Amino acid sequence: MKPISTTSATAGASVRISRLEKRFGPVVAVDGVDLDIAAGEFIALLGPSGSGKTTILMSVAGFEFPTSGAIEVDSEDLTYVPSNRRNLGMVFQNYTLFPHMTILDNVAFPLKMRGLPRAEGHARAEAALATVRLAGYGHRRPNELSGGQQQRVALARAIVYQPRVLLMDEPLSALDKNLREDMQLEIKRLHAELGITVIFVTHDQGEALTMADRIAVLKDGRIQQLGPARELYERPANLFTAGFIGEMNFVDVMVKSIGATIAVALPWGETWQLPAAAAVDAMEPAQAAVLAVRPERLELGAGAAGQVGDRQAVEGQVIKVTLSDIVYAGSALLLIGRLPDGTEIRARLPGASRLGSLAAGDVASFTVPAEAALLYRRSAR
Amino acid sequence: MKGGSRSRFWHSDGRRLSGLSTVLLLVPFFAVIAFVFVYPIAQLLVISVAEPHPTLGNYARVVDNPVHVRVLMRTLWTAALVTALSVVLGFPVAYYMSRVKGVRAALVAVCVILPLWSSVLVRTAAWSFLFQRNGLINSALMALGLTSQPFKLLYTQSAVVIAMTHVLLPFMILPIYGSLRSIPNDYVRAAAVLGATRLRTFLEVILPLSLSGVVSGSLLVFLTALGFFITPALLGSPQEMMISTLVSKQIREVLDWPFAAALVGVLTVFVTVLALVFSKTLRFDRLMGSAS
C-alpha cells in the first residue's frame, strides 16, 4: 500500500474514456463517447437529464459496466474492475454519510477498509476534516450537521485516502444557492491544493462554466461539444449547445450568396451581409439557416451601425423591436420584444439607467454587432 | 360540500385534519379497544388481586409451584427460540426482497404475505397433518431410508416451535424488509467506492442500519409467541404446557379464575416491561415497512 498523507499534494491521474457505450435494453444511454482527461484536469459533464452524463460517471465509478468501450486511469484498464478496487474518490448528491457512525468514523471508513490501524486512521481523518474546515466536528453524528457541512465531510471522506481521481455526481444540487457558491469555491480550492483530477457531473451550466477547465456538453448519450467555458459560450459548435448554454436569440434566415461576406435574407425582407467567420457550420447558397445572437450582445440604439451602407457589413446591423416586456433584474435590464416578423427577441442591458426611458409598446432600435452574429444550418425542427 | 362545513373537518391547507374530525375518526376504534381489550384485562387484573379476598396469594401460587414456574420458563424459552429461528430464517428472505425488483419481488412478497390471509388454525392443522406418525415427513424420511421407525413428531415441543416459527415468520420478515428498504442504495455504492468489499459493506453498513428492523421484528414475534394458544394446544404435548394452555385449562376445566388471572397478570408484566425497555427501538413506522 502506498503511504497515505493528507498534507502533501498528490498528482492526479489521467483518465481515458474510449468508445464508451451503454445500453439499457433498447435504450442507448451512452452512445460512443470518447473523452481524454489530462492529469489534474477539472472536467465537467454537462447536460439535461437523460443525456448520459450520470451513466458515464457510474461507469467510471464501477457501478455500471459499459456495454462496450473502455475506461483507463493512468493507462490502466479499469473497465470491469469492481468499484472497491478502483481507488477513486466519489462525492454523491445526497452526502451519503453513514448515519450510524460519527463524522470521524465516516471519514476514517475508507482507511479502515484499507487496513490502517484505528489510531492512525483517526489521525488522518482528523487532518482531512481540517482541510475542509471542519476540525473538531469528528465526534458528532451526520444528522447534527447542516447540508453544507455534511457535503464537506463527504468531500473529506472522498480525499482522505488520496485517490488520484475525484468523481462528483451533482454534489451541490441539494444545497441552497449561497451555500452552493461557497462550496464551488471550496471544491476549486481543494482541486488546486491537491492536484487531483476531477470529473464533475452537473445539469447547472453556471456551475460548469465557473468551475471546470473543460466542459463536455452531452445530449442523447453523445458529446455535443468539448472545450473550455469561453469557447463554449462564445462560439457554440451547434444549435443544441447554442441553446443550452446561456441565453440565445434565434432568427430563421436564408443564405443568398457566399463571397467575402455571407448575404442572408431575413424574414422581414431585409438582406444582411455577415462576416464569413459568422458561419459555424459550412454554408451554401439557398441554405436554410439560423442566426444566433446573445441577448447581452445587442446594443440599444442605431448609432454604432453607422449611416453608410457599405460600412454596415463590418459595423453591424440594426433591428427594430416592438417591446412587450421590460423587466428590472437588478444588475441588468431585460427587454423582451418582437421583430417585424413576430420572432421573439431578448436583450440584456447592463445597469438600469434606461429603465425610465423605455415602455412596453415602444419600438426600439438595437444594433447587432457584426462579430456577435453566429450562423448555423437549420435542420428540420 | 361548501367552504363552511369543509373548514370544520379540514384545515385551510386541505391536508391536515381538524381536531373534530380527528376525534370522529378515532373514537369508534378506541371505543372498541376499550370495551374488548382494556376493560377485560383490567377486570382480570382486579380479580387476580381481589379474589377470593384482597391478596397476593394468587401470584404466590404461580411462583411457589415448580410446575407453574416450569410452564412459565418453557413459555419464555419457546418464545425466545421461535424469535431466534425467525431472525435466522427471516433475515435472508427480507434481504433478498429488498434487493430484487419487479416480478421476483412481487412473488416473494406474495409468498411472505399470503399465509397471513389464511387462519392460524388452518396452518396449524396443516402442520399436524405433516407431523402425523404416517404423515408426509415420516413417510419421506422412511422412503429415503434415513430411518426405519417413524419419529414421534406430533405433540412434541419441537412441533410447536416449528409451527410457531412458520406462523410468526412474516412478522419478522416485514419489519426487517422495511428497515432494509429504507437504506438508500447510494450507501452501498459509497461503501464500495470507498474500498469496502461486499461482505464489509454488509457488516459495516447494511447490518447496523437494519438492526432497528430486527429489534422490532423480534419484539413483535417474541411478544406474540408468549401468548400463543392454538398452535401449542393442537401440536404440543399436554405434559409440556405453555402458559396460554395453562390459563385456558384453569378457566375452562378447573374454573379457578383468580389463579388464571394471576397467570395473565404475570404475562402482562413481562410484555409491558419488554415493550418499555425496547420502546425506543420499536418503531411502528418501520413495522409498516415505510422509509423513515
Coordinates of N, CA and C in Angstrom, one line a residue, chain A residues 64-192:
Chain A
E64 N -21.7 0.7 -12.9 CA -22.3 0.2 -14.1 C -21.1 -0.3 -15.0
F65 N -21.3 -1.5 -15.6 CA -20.3 -1.9 -16.5 C -20.8 -1.5 -17.9
P66 N -20.0 -0.9 -18.8 CA -20.4 -0.5 -20.1 C -20.7 -1.7 -21.0
T67 N -21.6 -1.4 -22.0 CA -21.9 -2.5 -23.0 C -20.6 -2.7 -23.8
S68 N -20.0 -1.6 -24.2 CA -18.7 -1.8 -24.9 C -17.9 -0.5 -24.6
G69 N -16.6 -0.5 -25.1 CA -15.7 0.6 -24.8 C -14.8 0.3 -23.6
A70 N -14.0 1.3 -23.3 CA -13.0 1.1 -22.2 C -12.8 2.4 -21.4
I71 N -12.4 2.1 -20.1 CA -12.1 3.2 -19.2 C -10.7 2.9 -18.7
E72 N -9.8 3.9 -18.9 CA -8.5 3.7 -18.4 C -8.1 4.8 -17.5
V73 N -7.5 4.5 -16.3 CA -6.9 5.5 -15.5 C -5.4 5.3 -15.4
D74 N -4.7 6.4 -15.8 CA -3.2 6.3 -16.0 C -2.9 5.0 -16.8
S75 N -3.5 4.8 -17.9 CA -3.3 3.7 -18.8 C -3.6 2.3 -18.3
E76 N -4.2 2.3 -17.1 CA -4.6 1.0 -16.5 C -6.1 0.8 -16.8
D77 N -6.4 -0.3 -17.5 CA -7.8 -0.6 -17.9 C -8.6 -1.0 -16.7
L78 N -9.6 -0.1 -16.3 CA -10.4 -0.4 -15.2 C -11.8 -0.7 -15.6
T79 N -12.1 -0.9 -16.8 CA -13.5 -1.1 -17.3 C -14.3 -2.0 -16.5
Y80 N -13.8 -3.2 -16.2 CA -14.6 -4.2 -15.5 C -14.0 -4.5 -14.1
V81 N -13.2 -3.6 -13.5 CA -12.7 -3.8 -12.2 C -13.8 -3.3 -11.2
P82 N -14.1 -4.1 -10.1 CA -15.1 -3.7 -9.2 C -14.8 -2.3 -8.5
S83 N -15.8 -1.6 -8.1 CA -15.6 -0.3 -7.5 C -14.6 -0.2 -6.4
N84 N -14.7 -1.2 -5.5 CA -13.9 -1.2 -4.3 C -12.4 -1.4 -4.6
R85 N -12.0 -1.8 -5.8 CA -10.6 -1.9 -6.2 C -10.1 -0.8 -7.1
R86 N -11.0 0.2 -7.4 CA -10.6 1.2 -8.3 C -9.8 2.4 -7.7
N87 N -10.0 2.5 -6.4 CA -9.3 3.6 -5.6 C -9.6 5.0 -6.2
L88 N -10.9 5.2 -6.4 CA -11.3 6.5 -6.8 C -12.1 7.2 -5.7
G89 N -12.1 8.5 -5.7 CA -12.9 9.2 -4.7 C -14.2 9.5 -5.3
M90 N -15.3 9.6 -4.5 CA -16.6 9.9 -5.0 C -17.4 10.7 -4.0
V91 N -18.1 11.8 -4.5 CA -19.0 12.5 -3.7 C -20.4 12.4 -4.4
F92 N -21.4 12.1 -3.6 CA -22.7 11.9 -4.1 C -23.6 13.1 -3.9
Q93 N -24.7 13.1 -4.6 CA -25.6 14.2 -4.4 C -26.2 14.4 -3.0
N94 N -26.5 13.2 -2.4 CA -27.2 13.3 -1.1 C -26.2 12.9 0.0
Y95 N -25.0 13.4 0.0 CA -24.0 13.2 1.0 C -23.6 11.8 1.3
T96 N -24.6 10.9 1.5 CA -24.4 9.5 1.8 C -23.4 9.3 2.9
L97 N -23.4 10.1 4.0 CA -22.7 9.8 5.2 C -23.4 8.7 5.9
F98 N -22.7 7.7 6.5 CA -23.3 6.6 7.1 C -23.9 7.1 8.5
P99 N -25.2 7.0 8.6 CA -25.9 7.7 9.8 C -25.5 7.1 11.1
H100 N -25.1 5.8 11.1 CA -24.8 5.2 12.4 C -23.4 5.4 12.9
M101 N -22.6 6.1 12.1 CA -21.2 6.4 12.5 C -21.0 7.8 12.8
T102 N -20.0 8.1 13.7 CA -19.7 9.5 13.9 C -19.0 10.1 12.6
I103 N -18.9 11.4 12.6 CA -18.2 12.1 11.5 C -16.8 11.5 11.3
L104 N -16.1 11.3 12.4 CA -14.7 10.8 12.3 C -14.7 9.4 11.8
D105 N -15.6 8.6 12.3 CA -15.6 7.2 11.7 C -16.0 7.2 10.3
N106 N -16.9 8.1 9.9 CA -17.2 8.2 8.4 C -16.0 8.5 7.6
V107 N -15.2 9.5 8.0 CA -14.1 9.9 7.2 C -13.0 8.8 7.3
A108 N -12.9 8.1 8.5 CA -11.9 7.1 8.6 C -12.3 5.8 7.9
F109 N -13.5 5.7 7.5 CA -14.1 4.4 6.9 C -13.2 3.9 5.8
P110 N -12.9 4.7 4.8 CA -12.0 4.2 3.7 C -10.6 3.7 4.2
L111 N -10.1 4.3 5.2 CA -8.8 3.9 5.7 C -8.9 2.6 6.5
K112 N -10.1 2.5 7.2 CA -10.3 1.2 7.9 C -10.4 0.1 6.9
M113 N -11.1 0.3 5.7 CA -11.2 -0.7 4.7 C -9.9 -1.0 4.1
R114 N -8.9 -0.1 4.2 CA -7.6 -0.3 3.6 C -6.6 -0.9 4.7
G115 N -7.2 -1.3 5.8 CA -6.4 -2.0 6.9 C -5.6 -1.1 7.7
L116 N -5.8 0.2 7.7 CA -5.0 1.1 8.6 C -5.4 0.9 10.0
P117 N -4.4 1.0 10.9 CA -4.7 0.9 12.4 C -5.6 2.0 12.7
R118 N -6.5 1.8 13.7 CA -7.6 2.7 14.1 C -7.0 4.1 14.4
A119 N -6.0 4.1 15.3 CA -5.5 5.4 15.7 C -5.0 6.2 14.6
E120 N -4.2 5.6 13.7 CA -3.7 6.3 12.5 C -4.8 6.8 11.6
G121 N -5.8 5.9 11.4 CA -6.9 6.3 10.6 C -7.6 7.5 11.1
H122 N -7.8 7.5 12.5 CA -8.5 8.6 13.1 C -7.7 9.9 12.9
A123 N -6.3 9.8 13.1 CA -5.5 11.0 13.0 C -5.6 11.6 11.6
R124 N -5.6 10.7 10.6 CA -5.7 11.2 9.2 C -7.0 11.7 8.9
A125 N -8.1 11.1 9.4 CA -9.4 11.6 9.2 C -9.5 13.0 9.8
E126 N -8.9 13.2 11.0 CA -8.9 14.5 11.7 C -8.3 15.5 10.8
A127 N -7.2 15.1 10.2 CA -6.4 16.1 9.3 C -7.3 16.4 8.1
A128 N -8.0 15.4 7.5 CA -8.8 15.6 6.3 C -10.0 16.5 6.7
L129 N -10.5 16.4 7.9 CA -11.6 17.2 8.3 C -11.1 18.7 8.4
A130 N -9.8 18.8 8.8 CA -9.3 20.2 8.9 C -9.2 20.8 7.5
T131 N -8.8 20.0 6.5 CA -8.7 20.6 5.2 C -10.1 21.1 4.6
V132 N -11.2 20.5 5.1 CA -12.5 21.1 4.7 C -13.1 22.0 5.8
R133 N -12.2 22.4 6.7 CA -12.5 23.4 7.7 C -13.6 22.9 8.6
L134 N -13.5 21.6 9.0 CA -14.5 21.0 10.0 C -13.7 20.4 11.1
A135 N -12.5 20.8 11.4 CA -11.8 20.3 12.6 C -12.6 20.4 13.8
G136 N -12.6 19.3 14.6 CA -13.4 19.4 15.9 C -14.8 18.9 15.8
Y137 N -15.3 18.5 14.6 CA -16.6 18.1 14.4 C -16.7 16.5 14.4
G138 N -15.5 15.9 14.6 CA -15.4 14.4 14.5 C -16.4 13.6 15.4
H139 N -16.7 14.1 16.6 CA -17.5 13.3 17.5 C -19.0 13.4 17.2
R140 N -19.3 14.3 16.3 CA -20.8 14.5 16.0 C -21.3 13.4 15.1
R141 N -22.6 13.4 15.0 CA -23.3 12.5 14.1 C -23.7 13.2 12.8
P142 N -23.8 12.5 11.7 CA -24.2 13.3 10.5 C -25.4 14.1 10.6
N143 N -26.5 13.6 11.3 CA -27.7 14.4 11.3 C -27.6 15.6 12.2
E144 N -26.5 15.8 12.9 CA -26.3 17.0 13.6 C -25.6 18.1 12.8
L145 N -25.3 17.8 11.6 CA -24.6 18.8 10.7 C -25.6 19.3 9.7
S146 N -25.3 20.5 9.2 CA -26.1 21.1 8.1 C -25.8 20.4 6.8
G147 N -26.6 20.6 5.8 CA -26.3 20.0 4.5 C -25.0 20.3 3.9
G148 N -24.6 21.6 4.0 CA -23.3 22.0 3.5 C -22.1 21.4 4.3
Q149 N -22.3 21.3 5.6 CA -21.3 20.6 6.4 C -21.2 19.2 6.1
Q150 N -22.3 18.5 5.9 CA -22.3 17.1 5.6 C -21.6 16.9 4.2
Q151 N -21.8 17.8 3.3 CA -21.2 17.6 2.0 C -19.7 17.8 2.1
R152 N -19.3 18.7 3.0 CA -17.8 18.9 3.2 C -17.2 17.6 3.8
V153 N -18.0 17.0 4.8 CA -17.5 15.8 5.4 C -17.3 14.7 4.3
A154 N -18.4 14.6 3.4 CA -18.3 13.7 2.3 C -17.1 13.9 1.4
L155 N -16.8 15.2 1.3 CA -15.6 15.6 0.5 C -14.3 15.1 1.2
A156 N -14.3 15.3 2.5 CA -13.1 14.9 3.3 C -12.9 13.4 3.2
R157 N -14.1 12.6 3.3 CA -14.1 11.2 3.2 C -13.6 10.7 1.8
A158 N -13.9 11.5 0.8 CA -13.5 11.1 -0.5 C -12.0 11.3 -0.9
I159 N -11.4 12.2 -0.1 CA -10.0 12.5 -0.4 C -9.0 12.0 0.6
V160 N -9.5 11.5 1.7 CA -8.7 11.1 2.9 C -7.7 10.0 2.5
Y161 N -8.1 9.1 1.5 CA -7.2 8.1 1.1 C -6.4 8.4 -0.2
Q162 N -6.4 9.7 -0.5 CA -5.7 10.3 -1.6 C -5.9 9.6 -2.9
P163 N -7.1 9.5 -3.3 CA -7.4 8.9 -4.6 C -6.8 9.9 -5.7
R164 N -6.6 9.4 -6.9 CA -6.0 10.3 -7.9 C -7.1 10.9 -8.8
V165 N -8.3 10.4 -8.7 CA -9.4 10.9 -9.4 C -10.6 11.1 -8.5
L166 N -11.2 12.2 -8.5 CA -12.4 12.5 -7.7 C -13.6 12.6 -8.6
L167 N -14.6 11.8 -8.3 CA -15.9 11.8 -9.1 C -16.9 12.6 -8.3
M168 N -17.6 13.5 -8.9 CA -18.7 14.2 -8.2 C -20.0 14.2 -9.0
D169 N -21.0 13.6 -8.3 CA -22.3 13.4 -9.0 C -23.3 14.5 -8.5
E170 N -23.4 15.6 -9.2 CA -24.2 16.7 -8.8 C -24.1 17.0 -7.3
P171 N -22.9 17.2 -6.8 CA -22.7 17.3 -5.4 C -23.3 18.5 -4.7
L172 N -23.7 19.5 -5.5 CA -24.2 20.8 -4.9 C -25.6 21.0 -5.1
S173 N -26.3 20.1 -5.8 CA -27.7 20.4 -6.2 C -28.7 20.3 -5.0
A174 N -28.2 19.7 -3.9 CA -29.1 19.6 -2.7 C -29.0 20.8 -1.8
L175 N -28.0 21.7 -2.2 CA -27.7 22.8 -1.3 C -28.4 24.1 -1.8
D176 N -28.7 25.1 -0.9 CA -29.3 26.3 -1.4 C -28.2 27.2 -2.0
K177 N -28.7 28.2 -2.7 CA -27.8 29.0 -3.6 C -26.5 29.5 -3.0
N178 N -26.6 30.2 -1.9 CA -25.4 30.8 -1.3 C -24.4 29.8 -0.9
L179 N -24.9 28.7 -0.3 CA -24.1 27.6 0.1 C -23.4 26.9 -1.1
R180 N -24.2 26.9 -2.2 CA -23.6 26.3 -3.4 C -22.4 27.0 -3.9
E181 N -22.5 28.4 -3.8 CA -21.4 29.2 -4.3 C -20.2 29.0 -3.4
D182 N -20.4 28.9 -2.1 CA -19.3 28.7 -1.1 C -18.6 27.4 -1.5
M183 N -19.5 26.4 -1.7 CA -18.9 25.0 -1.9 C -18.2 25.0 -3.3
Q184 N -18.6 25.7 -4.3 CA -17.9 25.8 -5.5 C -16.5 26.2 -5.3
L185 N -16.4 27.3 -4.5 CA -15.0 27.8 -4.3 C -14.2 26.8 -3.5
E186 N -14.9 26.2 -2.5 CA -14.2 25.2 -1.6 C -13.6 24.0 -2.5
I187 N -14.5 23.6 -3.4 CA -14.0 22.5 -4.3 C -12.9 22.9 -5.2
K188 N -13.0 24.2 -5.7 CA -12.0 24.7 -6.6 C -10.6 24.8 -5.8
R189 N -10.7 25.2 -4.6 CA -9.5 25.4 -3.7 C -8.9 24.0 -3.5
L190 N -9.7 23.0 -3.1 CA -9.2 21.7 -2.9 C -8.6 21.1 -4.2
H191 N -9.2 21.4 -5.3 CA -8.7 20.9 -6.6 C -7.3 21.5 -6.8
A192 N -7.1 22.8 -6.6 CA -5.8 23.4 -6.7 C -4.8 22.9 -5.7

